[in-house]
Tab-separated table of C-alpha atoms and ligand atoms in Angstrom:
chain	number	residue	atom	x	y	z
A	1	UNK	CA	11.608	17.791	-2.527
A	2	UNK	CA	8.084	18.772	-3.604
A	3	UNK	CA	7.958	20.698	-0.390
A	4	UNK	CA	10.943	20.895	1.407
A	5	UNK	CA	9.813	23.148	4.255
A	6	UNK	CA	7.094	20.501	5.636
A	7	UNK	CA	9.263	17.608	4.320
A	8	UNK	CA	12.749	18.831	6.380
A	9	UNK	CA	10.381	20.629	9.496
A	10	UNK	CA	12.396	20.348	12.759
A	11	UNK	CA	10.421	17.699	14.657
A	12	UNK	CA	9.256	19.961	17.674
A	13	UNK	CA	7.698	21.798	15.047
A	14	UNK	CA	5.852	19.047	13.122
A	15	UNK	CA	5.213	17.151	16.369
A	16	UNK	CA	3.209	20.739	16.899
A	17	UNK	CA	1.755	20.918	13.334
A	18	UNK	CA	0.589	17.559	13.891
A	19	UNK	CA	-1.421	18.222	17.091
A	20	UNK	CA	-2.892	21.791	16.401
A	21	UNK	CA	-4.276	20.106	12.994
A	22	UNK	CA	-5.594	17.171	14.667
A	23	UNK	CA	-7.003	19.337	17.210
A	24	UNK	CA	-9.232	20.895	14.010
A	25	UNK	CA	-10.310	17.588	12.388
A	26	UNK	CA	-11.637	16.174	15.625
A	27	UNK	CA	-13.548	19.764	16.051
A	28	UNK	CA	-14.545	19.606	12.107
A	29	UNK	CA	-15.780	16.099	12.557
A	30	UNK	CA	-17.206	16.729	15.921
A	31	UNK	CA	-19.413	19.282	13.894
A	32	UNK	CA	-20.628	18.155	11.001
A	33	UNK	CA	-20.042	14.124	11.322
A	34	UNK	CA	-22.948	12.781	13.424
A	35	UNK	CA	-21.060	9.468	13.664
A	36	UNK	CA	-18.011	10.659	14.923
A	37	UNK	CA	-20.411	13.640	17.399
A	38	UNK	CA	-21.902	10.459	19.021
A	39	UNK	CA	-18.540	8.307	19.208
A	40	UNK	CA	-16.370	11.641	21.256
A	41	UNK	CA	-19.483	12.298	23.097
A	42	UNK	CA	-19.543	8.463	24.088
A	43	UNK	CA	-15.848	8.840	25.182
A	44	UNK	CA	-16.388	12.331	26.840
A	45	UNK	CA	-14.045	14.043	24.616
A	46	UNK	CA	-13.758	18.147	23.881
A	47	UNK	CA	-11.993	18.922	20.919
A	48	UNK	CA	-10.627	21.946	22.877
A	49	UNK	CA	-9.055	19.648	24.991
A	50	UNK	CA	-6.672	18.171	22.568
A	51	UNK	CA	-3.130	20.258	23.483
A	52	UNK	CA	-0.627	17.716	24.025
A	53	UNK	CA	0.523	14.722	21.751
A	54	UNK	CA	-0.371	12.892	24.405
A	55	UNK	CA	-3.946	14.118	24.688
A	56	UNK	CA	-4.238	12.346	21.083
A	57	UNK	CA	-4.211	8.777	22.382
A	58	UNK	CA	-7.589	9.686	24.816
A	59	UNK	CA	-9.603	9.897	21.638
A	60	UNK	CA	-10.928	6.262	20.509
A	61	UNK	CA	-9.535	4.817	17.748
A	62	UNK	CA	-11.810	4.072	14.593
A	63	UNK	CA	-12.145	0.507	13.199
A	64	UNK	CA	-13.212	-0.688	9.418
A	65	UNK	CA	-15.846	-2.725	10.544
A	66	UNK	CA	-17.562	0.381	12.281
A	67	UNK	CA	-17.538	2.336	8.936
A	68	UNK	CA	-19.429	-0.794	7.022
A	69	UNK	CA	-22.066	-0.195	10.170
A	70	UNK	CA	-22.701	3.568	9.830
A	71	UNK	CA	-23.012	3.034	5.591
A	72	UNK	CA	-25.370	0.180	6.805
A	73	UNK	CA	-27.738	2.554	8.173
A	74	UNK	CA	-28.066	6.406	7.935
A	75	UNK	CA	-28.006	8.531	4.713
A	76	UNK	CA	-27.097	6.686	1.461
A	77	UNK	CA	-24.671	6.309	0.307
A	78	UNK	CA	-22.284	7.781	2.869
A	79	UNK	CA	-24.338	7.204	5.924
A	80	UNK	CA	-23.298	9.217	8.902
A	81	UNK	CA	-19.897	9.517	8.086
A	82	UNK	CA	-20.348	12.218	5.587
A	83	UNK	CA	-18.960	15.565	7.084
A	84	UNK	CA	-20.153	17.775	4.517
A	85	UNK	CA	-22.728	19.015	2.579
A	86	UNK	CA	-23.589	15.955	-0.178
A	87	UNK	CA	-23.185	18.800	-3.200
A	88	UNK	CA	-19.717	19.060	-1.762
A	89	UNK	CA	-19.012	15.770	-3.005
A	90	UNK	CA	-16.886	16.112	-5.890
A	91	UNK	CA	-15.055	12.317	-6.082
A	92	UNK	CA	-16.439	8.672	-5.653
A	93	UNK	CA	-14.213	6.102	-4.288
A	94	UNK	CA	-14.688	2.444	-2.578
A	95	UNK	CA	-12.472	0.478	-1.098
A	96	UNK	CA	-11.708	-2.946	-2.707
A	97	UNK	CA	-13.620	-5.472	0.199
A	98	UNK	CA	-11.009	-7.910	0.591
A	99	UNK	CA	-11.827	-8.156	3.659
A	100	UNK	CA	-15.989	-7.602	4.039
A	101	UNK	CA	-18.177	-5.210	2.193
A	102	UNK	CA	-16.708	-2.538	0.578
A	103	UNK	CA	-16.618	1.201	2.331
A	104	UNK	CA	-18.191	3.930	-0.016
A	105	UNK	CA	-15.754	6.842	0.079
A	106	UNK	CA	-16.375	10.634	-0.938
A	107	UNK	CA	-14.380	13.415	-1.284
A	108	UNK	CA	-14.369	17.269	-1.588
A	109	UNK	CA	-12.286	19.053	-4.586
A	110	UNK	CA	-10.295	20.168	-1.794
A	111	UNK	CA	-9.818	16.664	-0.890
A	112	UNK	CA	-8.926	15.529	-4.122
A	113	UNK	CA	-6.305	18.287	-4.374
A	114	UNK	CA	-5.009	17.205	-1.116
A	115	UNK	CA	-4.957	13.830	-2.143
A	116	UNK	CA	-2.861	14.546	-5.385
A	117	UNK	CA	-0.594	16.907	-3.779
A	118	UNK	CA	0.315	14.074	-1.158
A	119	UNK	CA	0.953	11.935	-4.386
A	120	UNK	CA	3.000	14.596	-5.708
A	121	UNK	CA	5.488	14.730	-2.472
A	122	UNK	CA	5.735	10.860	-3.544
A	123	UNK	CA	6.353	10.933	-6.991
A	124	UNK	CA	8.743	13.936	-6.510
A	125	UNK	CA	10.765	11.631	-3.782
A	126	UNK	CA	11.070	9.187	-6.475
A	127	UNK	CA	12.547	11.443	-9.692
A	128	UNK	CA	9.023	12.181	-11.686
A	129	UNK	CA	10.177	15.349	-13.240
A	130	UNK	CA	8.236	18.124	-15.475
A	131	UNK	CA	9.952	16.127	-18.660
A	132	UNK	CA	8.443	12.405	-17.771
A	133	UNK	CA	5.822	10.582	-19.978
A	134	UNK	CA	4.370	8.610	-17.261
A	135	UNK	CA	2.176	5.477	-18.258
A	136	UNK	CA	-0.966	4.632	-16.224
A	137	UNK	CA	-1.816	0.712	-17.217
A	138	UNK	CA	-4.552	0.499	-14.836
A	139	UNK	CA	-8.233	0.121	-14.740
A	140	UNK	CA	-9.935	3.482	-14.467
A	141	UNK	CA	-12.962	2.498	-11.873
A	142	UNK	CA	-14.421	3.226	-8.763
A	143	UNK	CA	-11.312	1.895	-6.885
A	144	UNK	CA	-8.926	4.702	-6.326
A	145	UNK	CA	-5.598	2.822	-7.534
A	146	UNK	CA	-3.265	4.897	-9.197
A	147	UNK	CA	-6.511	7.590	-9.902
A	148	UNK	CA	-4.439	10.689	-7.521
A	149	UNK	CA	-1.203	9.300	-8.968
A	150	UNK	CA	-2.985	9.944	-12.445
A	151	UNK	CA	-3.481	13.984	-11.260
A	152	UNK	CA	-0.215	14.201	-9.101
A	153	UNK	CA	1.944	14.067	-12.592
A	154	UNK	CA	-0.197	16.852	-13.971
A	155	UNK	CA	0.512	18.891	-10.997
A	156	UNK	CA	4.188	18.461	-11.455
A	157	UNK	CA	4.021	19.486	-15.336
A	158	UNK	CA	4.838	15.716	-16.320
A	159	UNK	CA	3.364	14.363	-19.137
A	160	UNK	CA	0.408	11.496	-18.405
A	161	UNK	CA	-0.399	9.056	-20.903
A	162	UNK	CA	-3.497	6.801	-19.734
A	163	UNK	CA	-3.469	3.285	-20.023
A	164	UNK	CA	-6.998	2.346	-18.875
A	165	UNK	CA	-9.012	0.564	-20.900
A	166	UNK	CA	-6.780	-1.594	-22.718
A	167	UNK	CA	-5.531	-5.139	-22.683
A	168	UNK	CA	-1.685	-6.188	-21.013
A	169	UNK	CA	-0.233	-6.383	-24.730
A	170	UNK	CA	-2.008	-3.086	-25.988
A	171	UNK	CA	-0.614	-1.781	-22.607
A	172	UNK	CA	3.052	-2.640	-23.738
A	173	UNK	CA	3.036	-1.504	-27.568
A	174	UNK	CA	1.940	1.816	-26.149
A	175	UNK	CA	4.510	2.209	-23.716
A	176	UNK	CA	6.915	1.451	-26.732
A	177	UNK	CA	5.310	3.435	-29.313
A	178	UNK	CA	5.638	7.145	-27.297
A	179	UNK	CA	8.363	5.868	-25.081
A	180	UNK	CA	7.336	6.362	-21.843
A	181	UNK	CA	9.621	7.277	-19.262
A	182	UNK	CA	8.046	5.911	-16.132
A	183	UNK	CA	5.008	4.155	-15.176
A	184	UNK	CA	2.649	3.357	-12.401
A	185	UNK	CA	1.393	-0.061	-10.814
A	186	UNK	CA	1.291	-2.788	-8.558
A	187	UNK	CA	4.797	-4.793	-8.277
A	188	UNK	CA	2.676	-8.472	-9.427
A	189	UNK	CA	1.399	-6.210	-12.534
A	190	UNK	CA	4.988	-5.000	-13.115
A	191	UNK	CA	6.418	-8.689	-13.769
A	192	UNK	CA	3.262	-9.436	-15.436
A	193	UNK	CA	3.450	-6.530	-18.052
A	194	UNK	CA	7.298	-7.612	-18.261
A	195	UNK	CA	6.200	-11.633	-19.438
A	196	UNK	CA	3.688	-9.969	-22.155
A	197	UNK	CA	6.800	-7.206	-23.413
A	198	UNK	CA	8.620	-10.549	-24.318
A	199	UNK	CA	5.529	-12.456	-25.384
A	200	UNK	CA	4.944	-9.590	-27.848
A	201	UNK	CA	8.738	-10.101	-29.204
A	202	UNK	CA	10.222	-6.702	-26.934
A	203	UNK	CA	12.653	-6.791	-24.574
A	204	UNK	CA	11.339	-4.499	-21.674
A	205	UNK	CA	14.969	-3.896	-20.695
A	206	UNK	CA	15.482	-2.094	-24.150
A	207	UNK	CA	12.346	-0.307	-23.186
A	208	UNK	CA	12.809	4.110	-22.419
A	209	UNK	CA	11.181	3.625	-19.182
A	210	UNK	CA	13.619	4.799	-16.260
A	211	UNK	CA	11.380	4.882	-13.440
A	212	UNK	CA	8.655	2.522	-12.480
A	213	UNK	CA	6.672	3.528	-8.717
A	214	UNK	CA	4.993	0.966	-7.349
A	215	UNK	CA	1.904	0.660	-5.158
A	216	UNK	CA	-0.890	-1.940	-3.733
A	217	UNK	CA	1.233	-4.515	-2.609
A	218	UNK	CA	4.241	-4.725	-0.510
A	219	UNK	CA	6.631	-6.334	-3.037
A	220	UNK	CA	8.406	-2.774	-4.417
A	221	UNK	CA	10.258	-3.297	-0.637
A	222	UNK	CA	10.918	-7.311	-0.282
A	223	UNK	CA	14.114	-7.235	-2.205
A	224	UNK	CA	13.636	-10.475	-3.646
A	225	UNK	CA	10.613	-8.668	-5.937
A	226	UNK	CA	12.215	-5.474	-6.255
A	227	UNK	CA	15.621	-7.324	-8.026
A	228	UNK	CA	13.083	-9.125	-10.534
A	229	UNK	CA	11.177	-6.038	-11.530
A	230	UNK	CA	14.534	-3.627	-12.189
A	231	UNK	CA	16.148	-6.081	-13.847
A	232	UNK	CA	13.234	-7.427	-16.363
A	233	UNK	CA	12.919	-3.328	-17.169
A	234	UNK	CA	16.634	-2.342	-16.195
A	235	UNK	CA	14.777	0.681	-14.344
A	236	UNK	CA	14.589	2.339	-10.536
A	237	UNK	CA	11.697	0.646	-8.887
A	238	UNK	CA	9.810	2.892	-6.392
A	239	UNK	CA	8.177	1.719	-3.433
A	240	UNK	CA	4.697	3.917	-2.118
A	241	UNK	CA	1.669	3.086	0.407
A	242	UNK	CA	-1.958	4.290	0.723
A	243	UNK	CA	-5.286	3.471	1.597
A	244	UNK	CA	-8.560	4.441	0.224
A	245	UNK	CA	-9.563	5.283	4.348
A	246	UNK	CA	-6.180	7.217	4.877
A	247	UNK	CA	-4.571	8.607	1.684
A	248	UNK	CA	-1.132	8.350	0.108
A	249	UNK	CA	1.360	7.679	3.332
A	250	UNK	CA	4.360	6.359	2.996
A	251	UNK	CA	6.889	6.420	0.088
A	252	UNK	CA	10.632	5.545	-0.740
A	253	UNK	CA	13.139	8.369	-2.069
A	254	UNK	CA	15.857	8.087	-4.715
A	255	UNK	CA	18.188	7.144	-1.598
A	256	UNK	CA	19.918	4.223	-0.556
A	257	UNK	CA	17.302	3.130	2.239
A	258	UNK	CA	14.765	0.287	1.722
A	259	UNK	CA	11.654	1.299	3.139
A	260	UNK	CA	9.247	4.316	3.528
A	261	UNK	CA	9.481	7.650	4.514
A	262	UNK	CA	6.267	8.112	6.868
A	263	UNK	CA	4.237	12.020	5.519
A	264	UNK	CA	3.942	13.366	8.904
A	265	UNK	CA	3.420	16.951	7.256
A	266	UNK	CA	-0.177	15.144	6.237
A	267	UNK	CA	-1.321	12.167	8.082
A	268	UNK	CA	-0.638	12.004	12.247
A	269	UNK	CA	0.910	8.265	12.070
A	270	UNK	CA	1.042	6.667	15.251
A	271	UNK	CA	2.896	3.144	15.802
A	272	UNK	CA	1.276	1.353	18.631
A	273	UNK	CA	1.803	-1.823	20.288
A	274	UNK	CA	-0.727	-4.254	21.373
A	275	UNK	CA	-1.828	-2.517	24.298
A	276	UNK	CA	-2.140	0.769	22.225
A	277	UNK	CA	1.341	2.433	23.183
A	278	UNK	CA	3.718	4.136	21.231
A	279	UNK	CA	6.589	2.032	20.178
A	280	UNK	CA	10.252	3.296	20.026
A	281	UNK	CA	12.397	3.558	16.742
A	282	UNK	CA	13.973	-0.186	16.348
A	283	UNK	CA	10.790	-1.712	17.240
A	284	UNK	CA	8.008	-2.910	15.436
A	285	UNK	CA	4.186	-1.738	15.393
A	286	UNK	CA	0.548	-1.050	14.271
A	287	UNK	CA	-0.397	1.925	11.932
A	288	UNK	CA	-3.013	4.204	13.427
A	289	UNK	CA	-3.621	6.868	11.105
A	290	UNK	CA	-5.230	10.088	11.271
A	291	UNK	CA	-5.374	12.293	7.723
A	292	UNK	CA	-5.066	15.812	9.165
A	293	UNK	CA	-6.015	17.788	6.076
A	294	UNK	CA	-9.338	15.687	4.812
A	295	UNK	CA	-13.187	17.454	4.719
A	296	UNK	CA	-15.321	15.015	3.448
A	297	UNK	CA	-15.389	11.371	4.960
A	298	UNK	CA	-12.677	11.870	7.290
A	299	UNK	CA	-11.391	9.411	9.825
A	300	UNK	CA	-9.770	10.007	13.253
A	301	UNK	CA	-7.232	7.373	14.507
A	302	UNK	CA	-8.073	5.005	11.900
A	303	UNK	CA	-7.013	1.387	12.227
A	304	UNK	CA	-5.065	0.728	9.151
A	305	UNK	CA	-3.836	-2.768	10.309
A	306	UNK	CA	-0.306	-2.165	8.718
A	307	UNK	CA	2.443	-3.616	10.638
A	308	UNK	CA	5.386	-1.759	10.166
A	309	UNK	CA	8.935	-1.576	11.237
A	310	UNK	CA	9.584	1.959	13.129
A	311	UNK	CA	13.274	3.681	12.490
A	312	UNK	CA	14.394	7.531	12.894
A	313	UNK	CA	14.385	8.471	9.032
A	314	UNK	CA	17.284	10.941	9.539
A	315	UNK	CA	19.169	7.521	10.893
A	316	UNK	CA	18.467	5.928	8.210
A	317	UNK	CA	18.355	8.070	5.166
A	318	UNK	CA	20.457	10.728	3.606
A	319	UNK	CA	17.948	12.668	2.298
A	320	UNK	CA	17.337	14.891	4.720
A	321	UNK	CA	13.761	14.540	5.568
A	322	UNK	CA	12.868	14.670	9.037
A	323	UNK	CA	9.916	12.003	8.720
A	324	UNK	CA	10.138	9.169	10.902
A	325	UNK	CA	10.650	5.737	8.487
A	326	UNK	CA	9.192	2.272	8.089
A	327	UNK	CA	11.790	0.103	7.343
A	328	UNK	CA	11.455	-2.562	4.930
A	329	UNK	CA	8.383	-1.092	3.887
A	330	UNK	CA	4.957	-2.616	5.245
A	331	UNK	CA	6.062	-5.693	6.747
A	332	UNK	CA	2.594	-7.071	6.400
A	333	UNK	CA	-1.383	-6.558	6.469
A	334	UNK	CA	-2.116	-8.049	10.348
A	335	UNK	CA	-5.199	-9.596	8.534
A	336	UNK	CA	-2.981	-11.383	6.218
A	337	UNK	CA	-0.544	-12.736	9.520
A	338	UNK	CA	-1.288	-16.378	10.088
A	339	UNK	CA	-0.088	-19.115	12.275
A	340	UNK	CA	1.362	-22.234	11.144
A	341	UNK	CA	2.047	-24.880	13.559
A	342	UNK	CA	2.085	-22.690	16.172
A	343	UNK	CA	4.384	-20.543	13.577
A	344	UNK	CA	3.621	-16.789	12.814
A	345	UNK	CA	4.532	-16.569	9.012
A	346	UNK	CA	4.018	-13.884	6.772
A	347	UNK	CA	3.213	-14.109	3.451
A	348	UNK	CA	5.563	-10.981	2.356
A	349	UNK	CA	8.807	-13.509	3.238
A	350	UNK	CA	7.947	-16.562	1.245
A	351	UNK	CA	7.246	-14.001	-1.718
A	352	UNK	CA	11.033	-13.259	-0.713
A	353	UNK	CA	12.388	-16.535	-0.905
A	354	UNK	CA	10.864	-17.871	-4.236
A	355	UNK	CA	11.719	-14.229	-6.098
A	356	UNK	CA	15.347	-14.438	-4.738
A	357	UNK	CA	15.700	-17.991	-5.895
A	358	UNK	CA	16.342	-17.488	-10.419
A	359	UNK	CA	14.902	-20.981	-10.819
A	360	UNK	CA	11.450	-20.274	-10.970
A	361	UNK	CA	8.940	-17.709	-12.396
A	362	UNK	CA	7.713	-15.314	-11.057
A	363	UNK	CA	4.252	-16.479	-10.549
A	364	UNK	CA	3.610	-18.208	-7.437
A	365	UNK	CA	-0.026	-19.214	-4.415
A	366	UNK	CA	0.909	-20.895	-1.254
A	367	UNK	CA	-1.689	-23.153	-0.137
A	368	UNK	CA	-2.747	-23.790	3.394
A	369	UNK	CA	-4.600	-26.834	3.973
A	370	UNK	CA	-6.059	-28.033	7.498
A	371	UNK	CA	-4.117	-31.400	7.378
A	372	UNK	CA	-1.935	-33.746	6.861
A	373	UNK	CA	-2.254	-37.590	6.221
A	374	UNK	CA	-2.134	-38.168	10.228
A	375	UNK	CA	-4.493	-35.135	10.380
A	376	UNK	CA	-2.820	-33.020	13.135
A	377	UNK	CA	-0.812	-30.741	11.530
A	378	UNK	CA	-1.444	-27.802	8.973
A	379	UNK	CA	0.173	-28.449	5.235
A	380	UNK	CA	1.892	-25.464	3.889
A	381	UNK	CA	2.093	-25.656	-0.434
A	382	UNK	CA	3.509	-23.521	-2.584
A	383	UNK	CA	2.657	-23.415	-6.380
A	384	UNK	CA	4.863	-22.015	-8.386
A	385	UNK	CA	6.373	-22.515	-12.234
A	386	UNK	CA	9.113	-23.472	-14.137
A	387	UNK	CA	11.519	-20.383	-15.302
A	388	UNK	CA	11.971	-20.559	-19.108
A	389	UNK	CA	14.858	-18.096	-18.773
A	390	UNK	CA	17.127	-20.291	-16.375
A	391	UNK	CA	15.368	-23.675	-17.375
A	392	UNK	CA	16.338	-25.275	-13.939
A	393	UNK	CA	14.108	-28.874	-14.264
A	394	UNK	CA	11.283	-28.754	-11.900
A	395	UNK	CA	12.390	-31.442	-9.576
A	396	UNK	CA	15.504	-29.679	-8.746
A	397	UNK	CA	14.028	-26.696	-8.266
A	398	UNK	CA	11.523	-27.699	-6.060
A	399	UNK	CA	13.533	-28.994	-3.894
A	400	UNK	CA	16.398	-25.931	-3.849
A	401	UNK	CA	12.970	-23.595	-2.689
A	402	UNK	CA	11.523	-25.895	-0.415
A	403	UNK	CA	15.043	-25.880	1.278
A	404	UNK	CA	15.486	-22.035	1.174
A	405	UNK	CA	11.634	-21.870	2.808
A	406	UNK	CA	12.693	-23.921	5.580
A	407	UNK	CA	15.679	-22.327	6.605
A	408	UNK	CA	13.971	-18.500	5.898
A	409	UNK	CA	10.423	-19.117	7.750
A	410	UNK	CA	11.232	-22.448	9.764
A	411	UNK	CA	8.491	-23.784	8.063
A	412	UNK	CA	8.122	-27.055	6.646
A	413	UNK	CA	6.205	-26.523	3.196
A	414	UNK	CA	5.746	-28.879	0.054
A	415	UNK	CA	6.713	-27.310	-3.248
A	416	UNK	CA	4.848	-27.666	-6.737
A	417	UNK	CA	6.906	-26.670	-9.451
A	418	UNK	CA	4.328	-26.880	-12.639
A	419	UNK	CA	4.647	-25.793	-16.186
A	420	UNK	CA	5.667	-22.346	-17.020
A	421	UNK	CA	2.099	-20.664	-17.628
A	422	UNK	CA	0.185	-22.706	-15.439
A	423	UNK	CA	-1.224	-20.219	-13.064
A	424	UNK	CA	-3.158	-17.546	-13.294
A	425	UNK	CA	-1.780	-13.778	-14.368
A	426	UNK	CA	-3.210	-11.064	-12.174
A	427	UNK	CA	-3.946	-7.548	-13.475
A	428	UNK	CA	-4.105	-5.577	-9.997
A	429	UNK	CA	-3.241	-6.900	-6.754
A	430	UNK	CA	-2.882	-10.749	-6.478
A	431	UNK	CA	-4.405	-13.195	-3.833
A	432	UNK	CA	-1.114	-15.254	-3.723
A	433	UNK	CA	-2.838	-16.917	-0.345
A	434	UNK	CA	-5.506	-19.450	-0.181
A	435	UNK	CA	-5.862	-20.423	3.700
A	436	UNK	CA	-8.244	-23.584	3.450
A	437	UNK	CA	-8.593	-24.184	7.015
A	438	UNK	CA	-11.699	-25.024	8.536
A	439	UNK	CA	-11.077	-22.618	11.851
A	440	UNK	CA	-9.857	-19.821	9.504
A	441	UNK	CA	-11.652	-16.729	9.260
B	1	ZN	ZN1	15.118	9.325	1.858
């Protein structure tokens, strides 16, 4: 373990840990942060008063859509968020605006060594050693990616080769020229960077990489996705979750379990339920997140919107870490939840079904139009192409997924099964979802 102390703590102990250093970022923000003086003032709250783990859940919670507000107004670029000094500012970040303007994030060095040391505990869990040549085939921007992955391999002593500005096939004769050992992306890119391997005459299976750790998207821990990626590069495929707002969270080890081990040593991770209480191991909840070791932009309680499955890690792991688990990973963004018919589907278990199922690629979008022909009910489709590999004929294979679909979501949905190459080849995270629905917001 990177740090086995804080990763194998008794729980009394970290439950302790947790509350003494929340206690000192809602007194460091109550001090320096006029957004977050004004919001505990609002809500009556002394740091001092913060002594129980229960005291936590008096503080208010801290929603995106109130950190577009304070960037709105107030100081630029930061706005009121800011908690230090603007020459402590050392790193640059934004978050991607997926879902509404994008959040303008700064950090301290001390931050930034925070941030790659909670990398580090992830990259450790998953077998990056001092003698790895880890790949980075992302784009090196203002989005911060796979940038504190990028200076958590350093910090271990492993060996970083970056992959930024460089197209997919560049990408994949470099990772065969110095034979990297591991590398670093989103599961969609993973595939991707697979297809081009074998468009550029390799075979990524023949490729040195051992290792590849996955991040941005759910898929590294919907087993359908996770079987495709290790067995186009006949490698261990790592699952990890972060935010730009919250930091590096959750990762898988080298173990047996599917799902993430939660970093309680740096983030106070509560699971709520809809009326904000905790939930109990075996249920299912809502991340609230509190970074308990951040300077610059800090956030208290921060509503991740991560719905995640909530397990006792030492039930479920052998490992040995004490960290309480999310099983089956993130089991979905609540903003990307949707109903159906009256149907709650999530978009992480039709990306199950049609990467389980050999007879198609592993490209697919699910449509979701407003109507059908008798204009009442809503018309789920799902695009996806023709597998070279298998070369099951399209008709037959549309109608083998649009089976599986039904009896996996209960969901009625039409199946396209186009040309191999038809649809488009994402480089970062994809937008597999296009809700076309006139209500839909
Ligand atoms: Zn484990």
């Amino acid at each position: 373990m990177w740090n086995p102390a804080l990763e194998t703590m008794d729980r009394g102990a970290l439950r302790e840990l947790q509350v003494d250093r929340f206690r000192e970022q809602v007194r460091h923000v109550y001090e320096h942060s006029p957004f977050y003086r004004e919001k505990l003032d609002a809500a009556g709250i002394d740091p001092d008063d913060i002594r129980t783990y229960a005291d936590v859940r008096e503080v208010p919670t801290t929603k995106k859509g109130e950190l577009r507000e304070a960037q709105g107004s107030g100081p630029f670029p930061y706005g009121d968020l800011l908690a230090v000094g603007p020459a402590e500012v050392t790193e640059y970040h934004q978050t991607s605006g997926t879902t509404g303007e994008p959040v303008r994030q700064a950090d301290s060095w001390g931050d930034w060594e925070w941030w790659s040391d909670c990398w580090a505990s992830v990259l450790w869990a998953q077998g990056i050693r001092p003698d790895d040549r880890v790949f980075f085939p992302f784009s090196y921007n203002v989005f911060v990616a796979f940038w504190a992955a990028h200076y958590a391999c350093e910090r271990i002593g492993a060996e970083v080769v970056p992959g930024g500005n460089l197209s997919s096939a560049q990408r994949v004769r470099k990772m065969r020229e110095v034979d990297v050992t591991a590398f670093a992306s989103t599961p969609t890119y993973a595939l991707r960077l697979a297809e081009v391997a074998r468009e550029e005459g390799f075979e990524p299976s023949d490729f040195a990489v051992e290792r590849i750790v996955c991040a941005g998207e759910p898929g590294a821990s919907v087993p359908g996705t996770k079987a495709r990626i290790e067995e186009a590069w006949d490698a261990a495929v790592y699952d990890h979750a972060g935010a730009t707002e919250a930091g590096a969270w959750g990762f898988s080890c080298d173990g047996e379990s599917v799902g993430l081990h939660l970093n309680e040593a740096q983030f106070l991770i509560e699971v709520l339920d809809e009326d904000g209480e905790p939930v109990d191991p075996g249920e299912t909840g809502e991340i609230v997140i509190t970074p308990l070791n951040r300077t610059a932009q800090p956030y208290i309680r921060f509503e991740l919107r991560d719905e995640i499955g909530l397990r006792d890690g030492r039930d479920v792991c052998d490992c040995g870490r004490t960290f309480r688990f999310a099983e089956g990973g993130v089991l979905g963004r609540l903003d990307d939840l949707t109903k159906v018919n009256g149907v709650l589907l999530a978009p992480t278990a039709i990306e199950d079904v049609v990467r389980s199922y050999g007879g198609v690629s592993d490209e697919y979008e699910v449509i979701i139009d407003g109507h059908d022909e008798k204009g009442d009910l809503d018309v789920v489709t799902v695009v996806t192409e023709e597998n070279p590999g298998t070369g099951v004929p399209a008709a037959e294979a549309s109608e083998e997924l649009r089976k599986r679909l039904k009896q996996t979501t209960s969901i009625t949905c039409r199946v396209d099964v186009v040309p191999y190459e038809s649809l488009d080849r994402p480089e970062l995270k994809a937008d597999r979802l296009d809700d076309r629905r006139e209500d839909h917001v």
